[in-house]
Amino acid sequence: MDLPIIHYSKSEYIETDTGNKVSRKSVICGSQNIVLGGKTILQTGSVIRGDLKRTGTGHAVVVSVGRYCFLSQGCVIRPPCKTYKGVFSYYPMKIGDHVIIGEGTIVQAATIGSFVTIGKNCVIGRFAIIKDCCKIEDNTVIPPNTVVPSFSIYKGSPGKLVDELPESIQEIYEARTKDRYAKFIPRAD
Amino acid sequence: MMSRPKLTISTRALVCQDNDLRGEIIVGAGTVLHPQCRVWATGGPIMFGSGNIVEEHVVIINRGPEPLIIGDHNVFEVGSVMEGMKIGNRNTLEVKAHVKTGTWLGDECVIGTVCSTHENEILPDRTVIYGDKNDRRIYSGNKANQMSVHMRHLEYLMQTLPKFNHSRTST
Amino acid sequence: MLAIDAPPGQGKTHQPFVHYRCLCSSPGSSATASTKSSSSSIHDHEADSTAAGTSSAADMNIDNTAASSSSPAPSSAGALIVRASPTSHESLFSEHHNPRSTEEIFASGNSSDEHGSMSLSRLYFCDSCGEIRCPKCTQDEIVCYYCPNCLFDVPTASVKSEKHKCSRNCFECPICQNTLSVVSDDPDVSLYTPGMTTAAGQYHLSCNMCQWNSNEIGMTFDKPTGLAVQLQKAEDGLPDVKEFGRLKDHLEKYFRVHGLKQGLPSSLLSSIQSGTLQSLRYVSSTNHKAQQSDDIAHYTPAVQVVEDTENLEKLMSITSLDETTSMKQRLLQLQNQTYSTQRLQPQRIHLRIKKSRRCRSCRHILVNPEQKAQATRFKINLVALNQLPNITIAHIQPMIVQTVSTVILRFTNPRQEEAHVSLEAGDGANPNHGVRILSENFTIAPFNEVWEYEVGTLTAPPGQAQEDVYDKTANSTSIMLYITPVAPGEVKIPLFVTFSFKARKLQTETGSPKLPSQLVLSGAAGRDSMPPAPEVEYVDKKVSFWTVIGFGDAVPTLSS
C-alpha cells in the first residue's frame, strides 16, 4: 500500500530553510550542538540531548543527523558516555541519511549508517555501531558495543541476526524516505 | 490537581527544572535528577541517598504508606520505572527496566534493558536480570571499575547540566 | 511504494500485497517437486509466448486447498493443459497452510508465498535471458569472508585454518551469546595505547547483558589484542584434540602407502557401519587385490576413558537450574559439550560472507558486490526493481463479497525509456473473483532524474483521454480495477503483465567490437572517417510474467 498522506498543523511544526520540520513539542536540549541535514522530520515528543557534550571547550557537534531522516514520536536520541583514559565523557553521535527511527525508540548508538530502518520501542545500546542498509525490527534490544553489519535484519533481545536484506534495499529505503517526506504536509487550514 | 511538591534538596545535589515532582521528596548530596523525569511521592515520602543519577523519562512512584528509601550510587537509566519498596546501593536499572510494586532490591543488582522483576519479591544482592525472558543469574559483582566510573559521571553531570538547564532549590 | 508498512495488530487478517512469479515456480508446486513440475514450467513459458496468457492461468493453482480436479479446462485452443500432480497439491497444502503477513514475506530471505511468488525486492532480472530470476534460480558464490563484529576482511586462505571464526578479539558470551568486550581491571588504562606496560593478567572479557566475565572461569589476558591466539593454546591442549592428532599420525602412514583414492583398508571398512559408507565400499570393492596385507597395527590410545561416575554424581546433586547449561549453550561449545555452567567458555565469533549471484541458465553474473567487507556498493546489481515495473496498490476500497470495489494500481517505470504495459486478468483461479481492468494497454513515461528534485507531484493531473488511465505522474501510471469478490476470505487475483520497452543492444548482439565510449576515447588519429557518436541501436524487448495481487480480506455481505 502506498503511504498515506500525514497532515500536521502548521502551528505545531517549525520548518527551517533547509527543509527540516521540527515539532515545537519535541524536546531539544542544546540545539546549538545539533546538526540536522535537510528534509529531516522530528515528530512530537522526540528528544534529542545535545547538551551532553564532550568535556572541553569549543563548539562541538554532539548529534548530527543526515538528510531525509524521520524521527518518530517519543524517540530519544542520547549520545553515549564512557570513561576513556581516566576521563569520563559523552561522545558525539552521527546518524546517516535516509534513517527512519520508530516510535518510542531509545538510541544511544555511536554511529548509525545511512538507509537504516529502526522499528518501534527498540533500545540501541551505548556505542553500538549500525552500518549502512540495515533493519532493526520492532522491540529489539541491541546491547552496548554491538556492531550490526550491512544488509542485516536484527531482532530480539539481545538483537541477533535473523535475516538478510535484498541487494535492492538501498533504492527501496531511499524512495521510501523521500516519499515519506513528500507526504508529510501541513493541513490546508 | 497537583499539590506543590515539598522538596528538601541538599546543597550539592542537582535537580533540574522541567521535572514532574509530587509529594515529599528528599534528595541527598551528589544526586542528579535530569530534566523530564517523574518522581511521585503520592503515598509516602521518597528519600534519595547520595550520588544517584536519575535520567529522563524515569518514573519513580511511592504509593505505599512507608517511605521509599533509595540508597546511594544507584543509576536509573532512561525510561525505567521504579515502583518497588526499597533499593539498596550501587544498583543499575537499565533503559526501560521495570521494578514492580512491593519488590526490594539489594545491592549491586542490575535490571537489564526492557526487563522487569516480579511483584512483591526480594532480590538478593548482585542479581542480574537480562534477556527478553527475564533470565536471572547472580554475578560475581566484580565491578571495581564501576564506582570510579560512577563518580566521574557524577562530576561531569554536575559541571555540564547547569550550563543548559535551570535547577530547582528546596521549597 | 512497496508494501512494507502494513498496519499493525490485525491478527490473522491478510494484508494487501503484490507478488511476482518467477518462471521456476511452476503451476502449483514448489521448485523441489518432481520432474513434472519442470516440464510444466516449460509449457507455461511456451503458452506465454503464444499470448494465450489467460489459458495458462488454468494451470496455476492460485487456490491451495482444492483437490486436483479443480483446474478447469482452458478457454482457448492451442494451449496446453498441465494438471499438477496430486502429490504436489498435498505438499503445497501441508507446507503452506499458514498464511504469512506481507512484512514476513518481505523480510524473509528466499522464501515465497504458497504460489511460489515473491515480492519484487527479492527478484533479479537476467538481461541476456530477458527473464525474472528468483533467488532459487540463481547460484550463490562466496566473494569474501568477514567478521560481523570487527568487520575485518579475512583472507580466504586463512579462513579454513581458523575454522571460519574470527581470529582477533571477537568472542561470544557463553551465557547469553552477546558480544563480549575486552575490559581492563584498571579504569585508567586505555585499550588502544600500544607499548604500555601492563600488569600480567590485567585484561578480561565481560558481557554487558548478563554481567558474566571471564574472571569467573579464571581466564585473563596479558594484552588486549590477539586474544584468540592466547586462547588457541588452551584449545589445543584439550585431551581429545591431542588424541585425534595421535590417531591421525598413526593412520597417515597407511594412507600414504596406498593412496586415498584406492579405497580404505578392508579391516577399517569392516568395522564401520554400512549405511554411511556405501559409496566407499563400492569404490573399494573394485580394488580387492590391493587389500590383502594391509591391516593396520593395533592402536592403543594414550588416554583411557574411565567410568564417568564423577559427572553423574555432580549432576544428581544439582540444586538449581542455574548450574546446568541449556541445550543452546551446550551445543555452541561443541568440543566438550559440558553440563556445568562453570565450564562454559567464550566462543569465537563465526564469520559471515558476501555472496555474488549468477543466473543458472546463462551463467551471467547478476549481483557482484565489492570485495571490501564494509562497502555496500555493487559492481553489478541486476535487480528486478531497476528493470521491471514496480506495481503497488495506491488505493483500495474495502472488499465486500458480491460488491464491486475499486482498486488503483500504480505502475512505476524504472527505465530510461518509455515502456508499454499490457495486462490480462488470469482465469481459472479458485475462487475466481471478478476482475475488470479498465485500461488493458498503457504506456508509462521514462524515469527522469530531474523529477527527483521536485517535491513529489501528489495531486493527480487529469488523466489523458487517449489512454483512459486513472492518472499519470512523473514516471508512473495508475490504472483502475474493479474487483468483485465472490467468496469471503483473502482476495487474490492473478494478473498477467507484458512489459515492452526498447533496450540498448548488448555488445555481443551487435557484433561491433567497440562501445560508443571507447570510440570517443580512442582519439582522433585514424578515426576521422568514422562519425563521432554512432547511432545507439535499440531493440524491442518484451518481458511477460505473472503476478499475484492480494487485496486483503473480503467481508461477507450482511445479508448472507
Short mmCIF file of N, CA, C and O in Angstrom, two decimals, chain A residues 45-139:
data_model
loop_
_atom_site.label_atom_id
_atom_site.label_comp_id
_atom_site.label_asym_id
_atom_site.label_seq_id
_atom_site.Cartn_x
_atom_site.Cartn_y
_atom_site.Cartn_z
N GLY A 45 7.25 15.03 20.62
CA GLY A 45 7.70 14.18 21.71
C GLY A 45 9.07 13.59 21.52
O GLY A 45 9.56 12.88 22.41
N SER A 46 9.72 13.85 20.43
CA SER A 46 11.06 13.29 20.27
C SER A 46 12.04 14.13 21.10
O SER A 46 11.83 15.32 21.31
N VAL A 47 13.06 13.48 21.57
CA VAL A 47 14.01 14.12 22.48
C VAL A 47 15.39 13.98 21.89
O VAL A 47 15.81 12.88 21.54
N ILE A 48 16.09 15.08 21.76
CA ILE A 48 17.50 15.00 21.37
C ILE A 48 18.31 15.72 22.43
O ILE A 48 18.06 16.90 22.70
N ARG A 49 19.26 15.02 23.05
CA ARG A 49 20.05 15.63 24.11
C ARG A 49 21.34 16.16 23.51
O ARG A 49 22.35 15.48 23.41
N GLY A 50 21.29 17.38 23.07
CA GLY A 50 22.52 17.97 22.55
C GLY A 50 23.34 18.62 23.65
O GLY A 50 24.41 19.17 23.40
N ASP A 51 22.83 18.55 24.89
CA ASP A 51 23.57 19.23 25.95
C ASP A 51 24.63 18.33 26.56
O ASP A 51 25.51 18.80 27.27
N LEU A 52 24.58 17.05 26.28
CA LEU A 52 25.56 16.14 26.87
C LEU A 52 26.76 16.09 25.95
O LEU A 52 26.85 15.22 25.10
N LYS A 53 27.63 17.05 26.11
CA LYS A 53 28.72 17.05 25.15
C LYS A 53 30.03 16.70 25.80
O LYS A 53 30.16 16.63 27.02
N ARG A 54 30.98 16.51 24.97
CA ARG A 54 32.31 16.13 25.40
C ARG A 54 32.88 17.20 26.31
O ARG A 54 32.67 18.38 26.08
N THR A 55 33.61 16.79 27.30
CA THR A 55 34.25 17.79 28.16
C THR A 55 35.27 18.56 27.34
O THR A 55 35.93 18.02 26.48
N GLY A 56 35.35 19.80 27.60
CA GLY A 56 36.27 20.61 26.79
C GLY A 56 35.51 21.77 26.21
O GLY A 56 34.30 21.75 26.09
N THR A 57 36.22 22.77 25.90
CA THR A 57 35.55 23.98 25.41
C THR A 57 35.38 23.92 23.92
O THR A 57 35.85 23.00 23.25
N GLY A 58 34.75 24.89 23.41
CA GLY A 58 34.61 24.97 21.96
C GLY A 58 33.30 24.41 21.49
O GLY A 58 32.62 23.65 22.17
N HIS A 59 32.97 24.80 20.33
CA HIS A 59 31.70 24.40 19.74
C HIS A 59 31.87 23.05 19.09
O HIS A 59 32.59 22.91 18.12
N ALA A 60 31.25 22.06 19.64
CA ALA A 60 31.38 20.71 19.08
C ALA A 60 30.01 20.21 18.69
O ALA A 60 29.02 20.52 19.34
N VAL A 61 29.98 19.46 17.66
CA VAL A 61 28.70 18.88 17.25
C VAL A 61 28.47 17.61 18.06
O VAL A 61 29.28 16.71 18.05
N VAL A 62 27.38 17.57 18.78
CA VAL A 62 27.11 16.42 19.62
C VAL A 62 26.30 15.37 18.87
O VAL A 62 26.56 14.19 18.92
N VAL A 63 25.26 15.82 18.19
CA VAL A 63 24.41 14.90 17.44
C VAL A 63 24.30 15.43 16.03
O VAL A 63 23.89 16.58 15.84
N SER A 64 24.64 14.63 15.05
CA SER A 64 24.45 15.08 13.68
C SER A 64 23.57 14.07 12.97
O SER A 64 23.83 12.86 12.99
N VAL A 65 22.50 14.56 12.39
CA VAL A 65 21.51 13.73 11.73
C VAL A 65 21.54 14.05 10.25
O VAL A 65 21.67 15.20 9.87
N GLY A 66 21.41 13.05 9.40
CA GLY A 66 21.54 13.27 7.96
C GLY A 66 20.26 13.78 7.32
O GLY A 66 19.35 14.27 7.98
N ARG A 67 20.17 13.62 6.01
CA ARG A 67 19.02 14.12 5.26
C ARG A 67 17.92 13.08 5.19
O ARG A 67 18.18 11.90 5.31
N TYR A 68 16.72 13.57 4.95
CA TYR A 68 15.56 12.69 4.79
C TYR A 68 15.41 11.70 5.94
O TYR A 68 14.97 10.58 5.74
N CYS A 69 15.76 12.11 7.14
CA CYS A 69 15.55 11.23 8.28
C CYS A 69 14.17 11.47 8.86
O CYS A 69 13.58 12.52 8.64
N PHE A 70 13.71 10.50 9.58
CA PHE A 70 12.37 10.60 10.15
C PHE A 70 12.44 10.09 11.58
O PHE A 70 12.60 8.89 11.79
N LEU A 71 12.35 11.00 12.54
CA LEU A 71 12.42 10.59 13.94
C LEU A 71 11.00 10.62 14.49
O LEU A 71 10.40 11.68 14.63
N SER A 72 10.46 9.44 14.76
CA SER A 72 9.03 9.35 15.10
C SER A 72 8.75 9.84 16.50
O SER A 72 9.67 10.19 17.25
N GLN A 73 7.50 9.79 16.88
CA GLN A 73 7.08 10.33 18.17
C GLN A 73 7.74 9.60 19.32
O GLN A 73 7.85 8.38 19.33
N GLY A 74 8.16 10.36 20.28
CA GLY A 74 8.64 9.75 21.52
C GLY A 74 10.00 9.10 21.44
O GLY A 74 10.41 8.42 22.37
N CYS A 75 10.74 9.28 20.38
CA CYS A 75 12.05 8.64 20.34
C CYS A 75 13.05 9.52 21.08
O CYS A 75 12.87 10.73 21.18
N VAL A 76 14.08 8.90 21.61
CA VAL A 76 15.06 9.61 22.42
C VAL A 76 16.43 9.38 21.81
O VAL A 76 16.85 8.24 21.63
N ILE A 77 17.11 10.46 21.49
CA ILE A 77 18.45 10.34 20.92
C ILE A 77 19.41 10.92 21.95
O ILE A 77 19.34 12.11 22.27
N ARG A 78 20.27 10.07 22.45
CA ARG A 78 21.17 10.49 23.52
C ARG A 78 22.58 10.08 23.18
O ARG A 78 22.80 8.92 22.83
N PRO A 79 23.54 10.92 23.29
CA PRO A 79 24.90 10.47 22.99
C PRO A 79 25.39 9.49 24.06
O PRO A 79 24.98 9.55 25.20
N PRO A 80 26.30 8.57 23.68
CA PRO A 80 26.79 7.58 24.64
C PRO A 80 27.94 8.13 25.48
O PRO A 80 28.61 9.08 25.09
N CYS A 81 28.17 7.51 26.63
CA CYS A 81 29.19 8.02 27.54
C CYS A 81 30.06 6.88 28.05
O CYS A 81 29.59 5.76 28.20
N LYS A 82 31.30 7.16 28.30
CA LYS A 82 32.15 6.16 28.94
C LYS A 82 33.38 6.84 29.49
O LYS A 82 33.61 8.03 29.28
N THR A 83 34.17 6.06 30.18
CA THR A 83 35.43 6.57 30.71
C THR A 83 36.54 6.10 29.81
O THR A 83 36.66 4.92 29.53
N TYR A 84 37.33 6.99 29.35
CA TYR A 84 38.44 6.65 28.45
C TYR A 84 39.67 7.36 28.97
O TYR A 84 39.70 8.56 29.10
N LYS A 85 40.69 6.56 29.28
CA LYS A 85 41.93 7.11 29.83
C LYS A 85 41.65 7.97 31.06
O LYS A 85 42.18 9.05 31.20
N GLY A 86 40.78 7.45 31.89
CA GLY A 86 40.55 8.14 33.14
C GLY A 86 39.64 9.35 33.03
O GLY A 86 39.34 9.99 34.03
N VAL A 87 39.19 9.65 31.85
CA VAL A 87 38.32 10.82 31.70
C VAL A 87 36.94 10.34 31.31
O VAL A 87 36.79 9.58 30.37
N PHE A 88 35.94 10.77 32.06
CA PHE A 88 34.58 10.41 31.72
C PHE A 88 34.03 11.45 30.76
O PHE A 88 34.15 12.64 30.97
N SER A 89 33.39 10.98 29.70
CA SER A 89 32.89 11.96 28.75
C SER A 89 31.78 11.36 27.91
O SER A 89 31.68 10.13 27.77
N TYR A 90 30.98 12.22 27.36
CA TYR A 90 30.00 11.82 26.37
C TYR A 90 30.64 11.98 24.99
O TYR A 90 31.45 12.87 24.79
N TYR A 91 30.25 11.13 24.10
CA TYR A 91 30.88 11.14 22.78
C TYR A 91 29.88 11.55 21.73
O TYR A 91 28.69 11.29 21.85
N PRO A 92 30.34 12.17 20.65
CA PRO A 92 29.38 12.61 19.62
C PRO A 92 28.76 11.44 18.89
O PRO A 92 29.32 10.36 18.82
N MET A 93 27.60 11.71 18.33
CA MET A 93 26.80 10.67 17.73
C MET A 93 26.49 11.07 16.31
O MET A 93 26.20 12.24 16.07
N LYS A 94 26.54 10.15 15.39
CA LYS A 94 26.32 10.51 14.00
C LYS A 94 25.27 9.59 13.40
O LYS A 94 25.40 8.37 13.45
N ILE A 95 24.25 10.17 12.84
CA ILE A 95 23.20 9.39 12.19
C ILE A 95 23.24 9.73 10.70
O ILE A 95 23.33 10.89 10.34
N GLY A 96 23.16 8.70 9.86
CA GLY A 96 23.33 8.92 8.43
C GLY A 96 22.07 9.46 7.77
O GLY A 96 21.14 9.92 8.42
N ASP A 97 22.03 9.36 6.44
CA ASP A 97 20.88 9.83 5.68
C ASP A 97 19.82 8.75 5.59
O ASP A 97 20.11 7.58 5.75
N HIS A 98 18.63 9.15 5.30
CA HIS A 98 17.54 8.21 5.00
C HIS A 98 17.32 7.21 6.13
O HIS A 98 17.11 6.03 5.90
N VAL A 99 17.33 7.69 7.35
CA VAL A 99 17.15 6.81 8.51
C VAL A 99 15.76 7.03 9.08
O VAL A 99 15.33 8.17 9.26
N ILE A 100 15.05 5.95 9.33
CA ILE A 100 13.73 6.05 9.98
C ILE A 100 13.87 5.44 11.36
O ILE A 100 14.30 4.29 11.50
N ILE A 101 13.52 6.21 12.38
CA ILE A 101 13.57 5.70 13.76
C ILE A 101 12.15 5.64 14.27
O ILE A 101 11.43 6.63 14.22
N GLY A 102 11.74 4.49 14.76
CA GLY A 102 10.35 4.28 15.12
C GLY A 102 9.96 4.93 16.43
O GLY A 102 10.79 5.48 17.16
N GLU A 103 8.67 4.82 16.77
CA GLU A 103 8.16 5.47 17.97
C GLU A 103 8.75 4.85 19.23
O GLU A 103 8.92 3.64 19.33
N GLY A 104 9.05 5.69 20.19
CA GLY A 104 9.46 5.18 21.48
C GLY A 104 10.83 4.53 21.52
O GLY A 104 11.19 3.93 22.52
N THR A 105 11.59 4.65 20.48
CA THR A 105 12.90 4.01 20.46
C THR A 105 13.92 4.89 21.17
O THR A 105 13.88 6.10 21.04
N ILE A 106 14.82 4.24 21.89
CA ILE A 106 15.87 4.98 22.58
C ILE A 106 17.19 4.63 21.90
O ILE A 106 17.57 3.46 21.85
N VAL A 107 17.85 5.63 21.39
CA VAL A 107 19.05 5.40 20.60
C VAL A 107 20.23 6.00 21.33
O VAL A 107 20.26 7.21 21.56
N GLN A 108 21.22 5.16 21.67
CA GLN A 108 22.43 5.69 22.27
C GLN A 108 23.63 5.22 21.48
O GLN A 108 24.72 5.06 22.02
N ALA A 109 23.42 4.96 20.21
CA ALA A 109 24.49 4.37 19.42
C ALA A 109 25.59 5.39 19.15
O ALA A 109 25.38 6.58 19.24
N ALA A 110 26.74 4.87 18.78
CA ALA A 110 27.82 5.78 18.40
C ALA A 110 27.63 6.27 16.98
O ALA A 110 27.72 7.45 16.70
N THR A 111 27.36 5.35 16.06
CA THR A 111 27.05 5.79 14.70
C THR A 111 25.93 4.93 14.16
O THR A 111 25.84 3.74 14.43
N ILE A 112 25.11 5.57 13.35
CA ILE A 112 24.12 4.83 12.57
C ILE A 112 24.38 5.20 11.13
O ILE A 112 24.50 6.38 10.80
N GLY A 113 24.48 4.22 10.27
CA GLY A 113 24.80 4.49 8.88
C GLY A 113 23.60 5.04 8.14
O GLY A 113 22.61 5.46 8.73
N SER A 114 23.68 5.02 6.83
CA SER A 114 22.57 5.51 6.01
C SER A 114 21.65 4.36 5.64
O SER A 114 22.03 3.21 5.71
N PHE A 115 20.46 4.71 5.26
CA PHE A 115 19.47 3.73 4.77
C PHE A 115 19.15 2.69 5.83
O PHE A 115 19.08 1.50 5.56
N VAL A 116 18.95 3.14 7.06
CA VAL A 116 18.66 2.22 8.16
C VAL A 116 17.23 2.44 8.61
O VAL A 116 16.77 3.58 8.67
N THR A 117 16.53 1.38 8.90
CA THR A 117 15.19 1.48 9.46
C THR A 117 15.21 0.84 10.83
O THR A 117 15.61 -0.31 10.97
N ILE A 118 14.80 1.60 11.83
CA ILE A 118 14.75 1.08 13.20
C ILE A 118 13.29 1.07 13.61
O ILE A 118 12.57 2.04 13.38
N GLY A 119 12.84 -0.03 14.19
CA GLY A 119 11.42 -0.17 14.50
C GLY A 119 11.02 0.57 15.76
O GLY A 119 11.76 1.38 16.31
N LYS A 120 9.83 0.21 16.26
CA LYS A 120 9.29 0.89 17.44
C LYS A 120 9.84 0.27 18.70
O LYS A 120 10.14 -0.91 18.76
N ASN A 121 9.89 1.06 19.75
CA ASN A 121 10.25 0.58 21.08
C ASN A 121 11.55 -0.20 21.10
O ASN A 121 11.70 -1.15 21.86
N CYS A 122 12.47 0.16 20.27
CA CYS A 122 13.77 -0.50 20.30
C CYS A 122 14.65 0.20 21.31
O CYS A 122 14.40 1.33 21.70
N VAL A 123 15.71 -0.48 21.69
CA VAL A 123 16.72 0.16 22.51
C VAL A 123 18.06 -0.14 21.85
O VAL A 123 18.45 -1.30 21.75
N ILE A 124 18.73 0.89 21.40
CA ILE A 124 20.04 0.70 20.79
C ILE A 124 21.05 1.10 21.86
O ILE A 124 21.08 2.25 22.29
N GLY A 125 21.88 0.17 22.30
CA GLY A 125 22.75 0.39 23.44
C GLY A 125 23.88 1.37 23.14
O GLY A 125 24.08 1.82 22.02
N ARG A 126 24.67 1.65 24.17
CA ARG A 126 25.74 2.64 24.03
C ARG A 126 26.81 2.15 23.09
O ARG A 126 27.17 0.97 23.13
N PHE A 127 27.32 3.04 22.31
CA PHE A 127 28.44 2.73 21.42
C PHE A 127 28.13 1.60 20.45
O PHE A 127 29.05 0.99 19.92
N ALA A 128 26.88 1.33 20.18
CA ALA A 128 26.58 0.37 19.12
C ALA A 128 26.92 1.04 17.80
O ALA A 128 26.88 2.25 17.67
N ILE A 129 27.27 0.23 16.82
CA ILE A 129 27.57 0.75 15.50
C ILE A 129 26.66 0.02 14.54
O ILE A 129 26.72 -1.20 14.44
N ILE A 130 25.82 0.79 13.85
CA ILE A 130 24.91 0.19 12.88
C ILE A 130 25.38 0.67 11.51
O ILE A 130 25.38 1.86 11.24
N LYS A 131 25.78 -0.25 10.67
CA LYS A 131 26.32 0.15 9.37
C LYS A 131 25.17 0.45 8.40
O LYS A 131 24.01 0.32 8.74
N ASP A 132 25.54 0.78 7.16
CA ASP A 132 24.52 1.15 6.18
C ASP A 132 23.59 0.00 5.88
O ASP A 132 23.94 -1.16 6.02
N CYS A 133 22.41 0.35 5.39
CA CYS A 133 21.47 -0.64 4.84
C CYS A 133 21.15 -1.75 5.84
O CYS A 133 21.40 -2.92 5.57
N CYS A 134 20.63 -1.39 7.00
CA CYS A 134 20.23 -2.41 7.97
C CYS A 134 18.79 -2.20 8.35
O CYS A 134 18.22 -1.14 8.11
N LYS A 135 18.24 -3.21 8.99
CA LYS A 135 16.88 -3.06 9.51
C LYS A 135 16.87 -3.65 10.90
O LYS A 135 17.34 -4.76 11.13
N ILE A 136 16.34 -2.89 11.83
CA ILE A 136 16.20 -3.37 13.20
C ILE A 136 14.70 -3.49 13.44
O ILE A 136 13.96 -2.51 13.31
N GLU A 137 14.26 -4.70 13.77
CA GLU A 137 12.82 -4.93 13.92
C GLU A 137 12.28 -4.26 15.17
O GLU A 137 13.04 -3.83 16.03
N ASP A 138 10.96 -4.24 15.30
CA ASP A 138 10.34 -3.64 16.48
C ASP A 138 10.76 -4.38 17.74
O ASP A 138 11.00 -5.59 17.73
N ASN A 139 10.83 -3.67 18.83
CA ASN A 139 11.09 -4.23 20.16
C ASN A 139 12.42 -4.96 20.26
O ASN A 139 12.57 -5.90 21.02
#
